[in-house]
Coordinates of C-alpha atoms in Angstrom, one line a residue:
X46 CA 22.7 60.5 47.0
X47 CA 19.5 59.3 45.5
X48 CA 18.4 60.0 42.0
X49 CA 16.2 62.8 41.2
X50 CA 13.4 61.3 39.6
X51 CA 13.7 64.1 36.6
X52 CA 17.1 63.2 36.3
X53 CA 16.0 59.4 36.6
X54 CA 13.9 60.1 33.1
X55 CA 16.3 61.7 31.8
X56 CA 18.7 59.3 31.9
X57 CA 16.3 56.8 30.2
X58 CA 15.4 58.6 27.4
X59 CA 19.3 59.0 26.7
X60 CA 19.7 55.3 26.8
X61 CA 16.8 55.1 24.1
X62 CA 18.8 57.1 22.0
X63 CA 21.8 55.7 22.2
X64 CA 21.0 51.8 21.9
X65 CA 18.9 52.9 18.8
X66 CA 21.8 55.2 17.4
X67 CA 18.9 57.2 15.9
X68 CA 16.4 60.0 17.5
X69 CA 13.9 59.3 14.8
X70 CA 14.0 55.1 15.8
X71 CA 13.8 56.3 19.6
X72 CA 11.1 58.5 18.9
X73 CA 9.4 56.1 17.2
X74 CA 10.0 53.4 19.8
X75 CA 9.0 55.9 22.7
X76 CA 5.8 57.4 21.0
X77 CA 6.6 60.7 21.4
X78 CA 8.2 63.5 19.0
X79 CA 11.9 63.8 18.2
X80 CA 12.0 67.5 19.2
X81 CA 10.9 66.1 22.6
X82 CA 13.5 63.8 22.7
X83 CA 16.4 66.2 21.8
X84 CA 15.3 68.7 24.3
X85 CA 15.6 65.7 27.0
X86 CA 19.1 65.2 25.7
X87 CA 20.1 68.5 25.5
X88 CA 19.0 69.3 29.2
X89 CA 20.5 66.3 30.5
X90 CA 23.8 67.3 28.6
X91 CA 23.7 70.7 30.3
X92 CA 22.9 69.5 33.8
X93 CA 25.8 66.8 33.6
X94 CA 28.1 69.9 32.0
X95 CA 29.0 67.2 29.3
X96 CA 28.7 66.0 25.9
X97 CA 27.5 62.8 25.7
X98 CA 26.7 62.1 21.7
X99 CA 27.9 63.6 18.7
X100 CA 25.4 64.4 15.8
X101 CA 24.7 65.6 13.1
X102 CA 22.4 66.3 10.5
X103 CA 22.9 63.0 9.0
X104 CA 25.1 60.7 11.6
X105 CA 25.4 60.2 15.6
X106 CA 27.8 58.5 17.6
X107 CA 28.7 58.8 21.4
X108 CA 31.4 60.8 22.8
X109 CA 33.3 58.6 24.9
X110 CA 31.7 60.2 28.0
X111 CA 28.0 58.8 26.4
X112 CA 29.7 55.1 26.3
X113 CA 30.8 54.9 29.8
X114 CA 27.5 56.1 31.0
X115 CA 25.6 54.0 28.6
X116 CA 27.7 51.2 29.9
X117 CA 26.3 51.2 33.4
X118 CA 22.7 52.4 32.3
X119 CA 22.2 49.4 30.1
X120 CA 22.3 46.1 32.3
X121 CA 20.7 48.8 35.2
X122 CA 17.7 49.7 32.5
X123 CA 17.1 45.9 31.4
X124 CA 17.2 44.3 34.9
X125 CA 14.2 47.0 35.4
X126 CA 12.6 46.1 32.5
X127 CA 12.9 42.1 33.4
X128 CA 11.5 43.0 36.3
X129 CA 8.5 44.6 35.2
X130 CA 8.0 41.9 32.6
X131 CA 8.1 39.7 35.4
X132 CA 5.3 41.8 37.5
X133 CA 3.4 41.4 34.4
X134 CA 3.6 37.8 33.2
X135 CA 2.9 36.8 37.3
X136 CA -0.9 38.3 37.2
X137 CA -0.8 36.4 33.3
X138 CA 0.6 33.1 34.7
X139 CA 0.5 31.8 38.1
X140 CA 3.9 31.5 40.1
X141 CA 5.9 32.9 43.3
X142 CA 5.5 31.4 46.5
X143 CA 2.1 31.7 48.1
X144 CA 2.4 32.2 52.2
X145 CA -0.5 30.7 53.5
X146 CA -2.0 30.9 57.1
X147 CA -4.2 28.1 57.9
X148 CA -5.4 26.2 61.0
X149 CA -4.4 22.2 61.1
X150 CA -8.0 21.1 60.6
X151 CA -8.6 23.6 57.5
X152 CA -4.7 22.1 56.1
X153 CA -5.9 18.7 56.4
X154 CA -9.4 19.1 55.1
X155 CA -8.8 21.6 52.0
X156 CA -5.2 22.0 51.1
X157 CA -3.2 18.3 52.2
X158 CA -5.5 16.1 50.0
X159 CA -5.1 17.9 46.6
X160 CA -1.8 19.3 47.5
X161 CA -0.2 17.2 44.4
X162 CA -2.9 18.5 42.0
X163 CA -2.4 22.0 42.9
X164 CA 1.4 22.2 42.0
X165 CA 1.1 19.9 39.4
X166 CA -1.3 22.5 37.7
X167 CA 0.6 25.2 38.3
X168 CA 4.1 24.3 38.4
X169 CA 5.3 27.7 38.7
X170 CA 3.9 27.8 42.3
X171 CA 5.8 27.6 45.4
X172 CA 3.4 27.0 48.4
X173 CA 4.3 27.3 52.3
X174 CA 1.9 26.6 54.9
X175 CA 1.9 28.4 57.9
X176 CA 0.0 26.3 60.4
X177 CA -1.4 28.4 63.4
X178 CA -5.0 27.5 65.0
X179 CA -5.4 31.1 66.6
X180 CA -6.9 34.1 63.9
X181 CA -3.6 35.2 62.1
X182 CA -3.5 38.8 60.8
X183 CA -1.9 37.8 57.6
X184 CA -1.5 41.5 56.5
X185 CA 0.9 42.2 60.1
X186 CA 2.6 38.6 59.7
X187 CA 3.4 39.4 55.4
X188 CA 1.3 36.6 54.5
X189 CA -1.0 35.9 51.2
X190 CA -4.1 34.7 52.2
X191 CA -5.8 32.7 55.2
X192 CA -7.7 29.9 55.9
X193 CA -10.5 29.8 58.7
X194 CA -14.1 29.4 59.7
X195 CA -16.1 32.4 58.7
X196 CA -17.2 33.1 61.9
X197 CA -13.9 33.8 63.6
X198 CA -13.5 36.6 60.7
X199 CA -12.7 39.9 60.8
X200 CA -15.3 42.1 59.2
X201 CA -12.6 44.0 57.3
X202 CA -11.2 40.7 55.1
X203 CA -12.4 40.1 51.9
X204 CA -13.1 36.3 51.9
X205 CA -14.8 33.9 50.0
X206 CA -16.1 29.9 51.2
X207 CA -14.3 27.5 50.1
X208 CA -16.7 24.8 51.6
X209 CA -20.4 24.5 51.7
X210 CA -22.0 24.7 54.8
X211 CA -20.7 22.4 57.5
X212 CA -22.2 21.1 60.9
X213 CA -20.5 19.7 63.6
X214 CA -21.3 16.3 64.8
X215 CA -21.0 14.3 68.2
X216 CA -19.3 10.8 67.5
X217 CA -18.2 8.0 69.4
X218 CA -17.5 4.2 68.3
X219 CA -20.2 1.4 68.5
X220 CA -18.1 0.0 71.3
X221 CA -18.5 3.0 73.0
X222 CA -21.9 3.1 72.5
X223 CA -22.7 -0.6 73.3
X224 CA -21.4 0.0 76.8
X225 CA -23.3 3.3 77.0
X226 CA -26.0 3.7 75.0
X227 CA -26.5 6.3 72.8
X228 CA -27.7 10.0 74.2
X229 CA -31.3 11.3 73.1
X230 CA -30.5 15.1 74.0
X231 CA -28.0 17.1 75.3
X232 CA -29.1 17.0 78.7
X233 CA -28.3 12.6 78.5
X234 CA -24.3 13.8 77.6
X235 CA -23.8 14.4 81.6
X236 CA -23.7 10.8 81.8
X237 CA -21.1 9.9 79.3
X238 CA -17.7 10.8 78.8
X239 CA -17.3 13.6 76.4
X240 CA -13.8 14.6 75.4
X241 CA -13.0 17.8 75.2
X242 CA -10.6 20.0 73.1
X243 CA -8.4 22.9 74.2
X244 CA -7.5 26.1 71.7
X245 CA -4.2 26.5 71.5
X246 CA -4.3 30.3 71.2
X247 CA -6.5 31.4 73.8
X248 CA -6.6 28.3 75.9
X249 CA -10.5 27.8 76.7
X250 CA -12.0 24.7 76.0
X251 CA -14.2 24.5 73.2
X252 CA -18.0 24.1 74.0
X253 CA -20.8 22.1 72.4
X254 CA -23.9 24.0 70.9
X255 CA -26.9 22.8 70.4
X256 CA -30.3 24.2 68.8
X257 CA -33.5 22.5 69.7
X258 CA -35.1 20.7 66.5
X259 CA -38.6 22.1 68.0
X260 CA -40.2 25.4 66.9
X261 CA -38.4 27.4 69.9
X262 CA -35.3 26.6 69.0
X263 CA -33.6 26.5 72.1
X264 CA -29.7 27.3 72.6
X265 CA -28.1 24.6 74.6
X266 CA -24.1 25.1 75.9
X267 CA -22.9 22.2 77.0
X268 CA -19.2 21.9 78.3
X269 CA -17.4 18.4 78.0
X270 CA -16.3 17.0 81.2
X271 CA -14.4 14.0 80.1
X272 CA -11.7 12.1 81.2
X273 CA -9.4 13.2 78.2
X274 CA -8.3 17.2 76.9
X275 CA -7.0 17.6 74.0
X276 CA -5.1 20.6 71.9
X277 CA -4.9 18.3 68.4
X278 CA -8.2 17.5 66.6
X279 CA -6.9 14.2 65.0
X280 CA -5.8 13.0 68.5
X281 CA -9.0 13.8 69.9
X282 CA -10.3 11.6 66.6
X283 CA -8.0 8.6 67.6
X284 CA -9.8 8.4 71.0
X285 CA -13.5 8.6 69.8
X286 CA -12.4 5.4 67.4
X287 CA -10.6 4.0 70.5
X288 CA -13.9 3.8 72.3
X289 CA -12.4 6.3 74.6
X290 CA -15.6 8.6 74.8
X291 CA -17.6 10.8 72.5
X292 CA -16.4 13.8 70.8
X293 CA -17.2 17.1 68.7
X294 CA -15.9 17.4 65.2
X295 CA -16.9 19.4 62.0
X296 CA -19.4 16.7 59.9
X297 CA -16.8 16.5 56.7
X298 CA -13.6 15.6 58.9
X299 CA -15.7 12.1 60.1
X300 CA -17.6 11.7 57.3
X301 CA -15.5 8.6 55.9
X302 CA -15.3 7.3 59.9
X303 CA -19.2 7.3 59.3
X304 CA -19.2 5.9 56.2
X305 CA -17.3 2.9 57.8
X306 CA -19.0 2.4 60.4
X307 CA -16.1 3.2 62.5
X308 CA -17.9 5.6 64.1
X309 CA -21.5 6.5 64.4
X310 CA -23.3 9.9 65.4
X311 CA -25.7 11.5 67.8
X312 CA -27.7 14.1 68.1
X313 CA -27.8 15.1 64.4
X314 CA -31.2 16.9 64.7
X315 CA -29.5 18.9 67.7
X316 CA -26.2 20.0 65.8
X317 CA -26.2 23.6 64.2
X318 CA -25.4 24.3 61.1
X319 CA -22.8 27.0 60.2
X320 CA -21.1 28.8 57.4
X321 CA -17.5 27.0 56.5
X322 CA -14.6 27.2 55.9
X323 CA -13.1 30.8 54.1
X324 CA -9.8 31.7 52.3
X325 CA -9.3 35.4 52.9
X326 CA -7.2 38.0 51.1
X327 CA -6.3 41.5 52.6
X328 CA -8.1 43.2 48.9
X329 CA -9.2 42.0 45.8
X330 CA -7.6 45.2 44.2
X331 CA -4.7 44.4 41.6
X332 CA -4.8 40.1 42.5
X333 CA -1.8 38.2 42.0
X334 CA -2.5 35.6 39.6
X335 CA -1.4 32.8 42.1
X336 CA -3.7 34.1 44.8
X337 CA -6.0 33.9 41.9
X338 CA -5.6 30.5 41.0
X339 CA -5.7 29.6 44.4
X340 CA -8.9 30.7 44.8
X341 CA -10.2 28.9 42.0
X342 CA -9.4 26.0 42.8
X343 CA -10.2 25.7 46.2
X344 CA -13.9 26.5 45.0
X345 CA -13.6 24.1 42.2
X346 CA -13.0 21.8 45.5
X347 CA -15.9 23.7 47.3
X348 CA -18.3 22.2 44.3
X349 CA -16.8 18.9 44.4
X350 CA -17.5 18.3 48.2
X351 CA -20.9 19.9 48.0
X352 CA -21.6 16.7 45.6
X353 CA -20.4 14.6 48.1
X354 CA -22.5 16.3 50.8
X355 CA -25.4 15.2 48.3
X356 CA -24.2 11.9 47.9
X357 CA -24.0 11.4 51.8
X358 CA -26.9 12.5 53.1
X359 CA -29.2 10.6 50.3
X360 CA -26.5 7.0 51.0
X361 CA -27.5 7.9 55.2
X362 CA -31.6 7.7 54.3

């Protein structure tokens, strides 16, 4: 049967007693009064219809009834109180294993590169990535905290960036582009080969938006129609530098491609720009330290690649 919760009590403030062999020392401990104290023993006595200690004005010791309970309450009583230590030191100290939902592109942009950092700052952390590309409701799947565009967000999550603002950009190689010249507007990329990419989750192909540099500001969709589909961004990647055809991919993911002069890119005044990447958390009530420190970091990473945003544009001028 389970424990009444007054019984529960009870049983606790009997245990205070008895490890301190003295109702004045328990009392003290406890901060409450020692007539409070004897009236807890005294009722728990009558309810168990036994005598647990023997006292008197000046001495107390347990009956033998008192030592085989104590004997069970005390390992029970400081596992608890490990426990709740434990609770408490976790939102003092990050550790505990942090279940994280992320898509592949987030992974490799935010979390795989500093990976070693992380856990090397906080060694106590356990961290297990939980790759999915669809929107994962971490609270129905027992996860910690997610990692995805803002604009495939639920209103209800409380997120925060973890990137600046991104823009995607259409790439292809200079092979690719020596062979077929490089597109002055959307409506030139019916006469290249644009290769497309396939979401796993819902399985639509993802289309290209454009907004027109001029005062109208024009929404154009454009679906690729190339000769390759793909369901893996880095794939996709390997056949832009391949000279395969052109594709779509968020700006930071290329950036060192462009940098190289692996690649190049198109349509830049075209491209929209939108909000980032977010890690979201199902309440920032009571937050575990680790989801804390999570947090903070990946900002900490959000400022660094704003400065190399900075860097970027001014090195492209």
């Amino acid at each position: 049967m389970p424990i009444e919760p007054s019984l529960a009590s009870s049983l606790t403030w009997f245990a205070h007693i008895a490890r301190n062999r003295s109702f004045t020392k328990a009392a003290t401990e406890m901060d409450v009064t020692r007539a409070a104290l004897s009236q807890h023993l005294k009722g728990l006595e009558q309810r168990l219809n036994v005598r647990l200690l023997n006292r008197t004005t000046r001495d107390m010791s347990l009956t033998e009834e008192g030592r085989r309970l104590l004997d069970v309450l005390q390992p029970a009583l400081t596992a608890i109180e490990r426990a709740v230590a434990e609770l408490g030191e976790a939102h003092a100290e990050p550790s505990g294993l942090i279940r994280l939902s992320s898509s592949r592109i987030a992974a490799r942009l935010l979390i795989e590169p500093h990976m070693g950092e992380l856990l090397a700052r906080y060694p106590k952390l356990r961290l297990e990535l939980v790759m999915d590309d669809g929107f994962t409701n971490i609270v129905a799947e027992g996860l910690d905290a997610g990692l995805r565009l803002g604009e495939s967000l639920d209103e209800g999550m409380v997120a925060v960036p973890v990137t600046p603002p991104l823009q995607y950009a259409i790439v292809g190689s200079p092979a690719y582009f020596a062979r077929h010249g490089m597109p002055e507007t959307p409506a030139d990329l019916m006469q290249h080969n644009c290769l497309a990419y396939r979401f796993t989750s819902s399985g639509t192909i993802d289309r290209w938006s454009f907004t027109s540099p001029d005062a109208k500001a024009r929404t154009v969709v454009f679906e690729p129609q190339g000769n390759a589909v793909f369901n893996d961004d880095e794939s996709m990647l390997r056949g832009a530098l391949q000279g395969v055809g052109l594709v779509q991919h968020i700006d930071l993911c290329v950036r060192h491609h462009l940098a190289e002069g692996s690649l190049a890119r198109v349509l830049a005044p075209w491209c929209r720009t939108f909000p980032g990447f977010f890690l979201y958390v199902p309440s920032r009530a009571q937050m575990p330290a680790k989801i804390r420190a999570l947090m903070d970091f990946l900002i900490e990473k959000r400022e660094q690649l704003a400065r190399e945003s900075v860097v970027a544009e001014q090195g492209g001028k």
